[in-house]
């Protein structure tokens, strides 16, 4: 029983870390293209993707780059044009201040998830090492 709970929690944390990493790449691409004429900023719906993952009830792999080979049973997150972006005269919709704020927020989310996963793995390591001694 505890095994299943631990596996599920680890899978949820891993999915969150993978989605945060993908979001970090998208935000970085948006920032890098802040002065590219015609560039449309992109994003993923982190919360929506996590809800979808939790509702599926199965552990599935995630392809983090479109050029990676497809994995069996994978559910690729949807990347879409950012909502509510304003077009500038050069038809670029990147708001650099907004992107930097999202970058900081995503960094905090990512580091929090990684720290929580490290704690979970630390507890497992402790249980393995000390579990046999009373």
Short mmCIF file of C-alpha atoms in Angstrom, two decimals, residues 53-123:
data_model
loop_
_atom_site.label_atom_id
_atom_site.label_comp_id
_atom_site.label_asym_id
_atom_site.label_seq_id
_atom_site.Cartn_x
_atom_site.Cartn_y
_atom_site.Cartn_z
CA UNK A 53 -2.51 13.85 -15.63
CA UNK A 54 -4.24 13.34 -12.27
CA UNK A 55 -7.59 12.50 -13.84
CA UNK A 56 -6.12 9.88 -16.19
CA UNK A 57 -5.08 7.78 -13.24
CA UNK A 58 -2.25 6.12 -15.16
CA UNK A 59 1.43 6.87 -15.19
CA UNK A 60 2.44 7.86 -18.70
CA UNK A 61 5.72 9.11 -20.13
CA UNK A 62 6.15 12.69 -21.31
CA UNK A 63 7.99 13.72 -24.49
CA UNK A 64 9.63 17.05 -23.67
CA UNK A 65 10.77 17.99 -27.17
CA UNK A 66 8.87 17.58 -30.46
CA UNK A 67 11.89 15.96 -32.17
CA UNK A 68 12.17 13.19 -29.56
CA UNK A 69 10.86 9.81 -30.62
CA UNK A 70 7.25 9.21 -29.57
CA UNK A 71 6.84 7.04 -26.51
CA UNK A 72 4.10 4.41 -26.15
CA UNK A 73 1.13 5.84 -24.30
CA UNK A 74 2.57 9.33 -24.14
CA UNK A 75 0.36 12.33 -23.59
CA UNK A 76 2.15 15.32 -25.06
CA UNK A 77 1.30 18.62 -23.37
CA UNK A 78 -0.44 21.13 -25.58
CA UNK A 79 1.63 24.16 -26.51
CA UNK A 80 -0.47 27.05 -27.75
CA UNK A 81 -0.14 30.76 -28.54
CA UNK A 82 -0.28 32.85 -25.40
CA UNK A 83 -3.68 34.35 -24.64
CA UNK A 84 -4.10 38.07 -24.23
CA UNK A 85 -0.82 39.11 -25.79
CA UNK A 86 -0.72 42.55 -27.37
CA UNK A 87 0.72 42.99 -30.83
CA UNK A 88 3.43 45.63 -31.22
CA UNK A 89 4.09 47.52 -34.48
CA UNK A 90 6.49 44.78 -35.61
CA UNK A 91 3.76 42.18 -34.87
CA UNK A 92 5.69 40.71 -31.96
CA UNK A 93 3.56 39.86 -28.94
CA UNK A 94 6.24 39.35 -26.28
CA UNK A 95 5.89 41.45 -23.12
CA UNK A 96 9.38 41.16 -21.68
CA UNK A 97 8.38 42.19 -18.14
CA UNK A 98 5.56 39.66 -18.05
CA UNK A 99 7.82 36.91 -19.37
CA UNK A 100 10.49 37.69 -16.76
CA UNK A 101 7.86 37.54 -13.99
CA UNK A 102 6.61 34.19 -15.32
CA UNK A 103 10.19 32.95 -15.51
CA UNK A 104 10.71 33.76 -11.82
CA UNK A 105 7.38 32.16 -10.84
CA UNK A 106 8.17 29.04 -12.82
CA UNK A 107 11.64 28.83 -11.27
CA UNK A 108 10.09 28.87 -7.80
CA UNK A 109 7.62 26.16 -8.78
CA UNK A 110 10.37 24.02 -10.30
CA UNK A 111 12.74 24.33 -7.33
CA UNK A 112 9.91 23.63 -4.86
CA UNK A 113 8.94 20.46 -6.71
CA UNK A 114 12.57 19.31 -6.91
CA UNK A 115 13.11 19.96 -3.19
CA UNK A 116 9.95 18.06 -2.29
CA UNK A 117 11.02 15.12 -4.49
CA UNK A 118 14.47 15.13 -2.86
CA UNK A 119 12.81 14.95 0.57
CA UNK A 120 10.63 12.05 -0.55
CA UNK A 121 13.63 10.17 -1.89
CA UNK A 122 15.57 11.00 1.28
CA UNK A 123 12.80 9.46 3.39
#
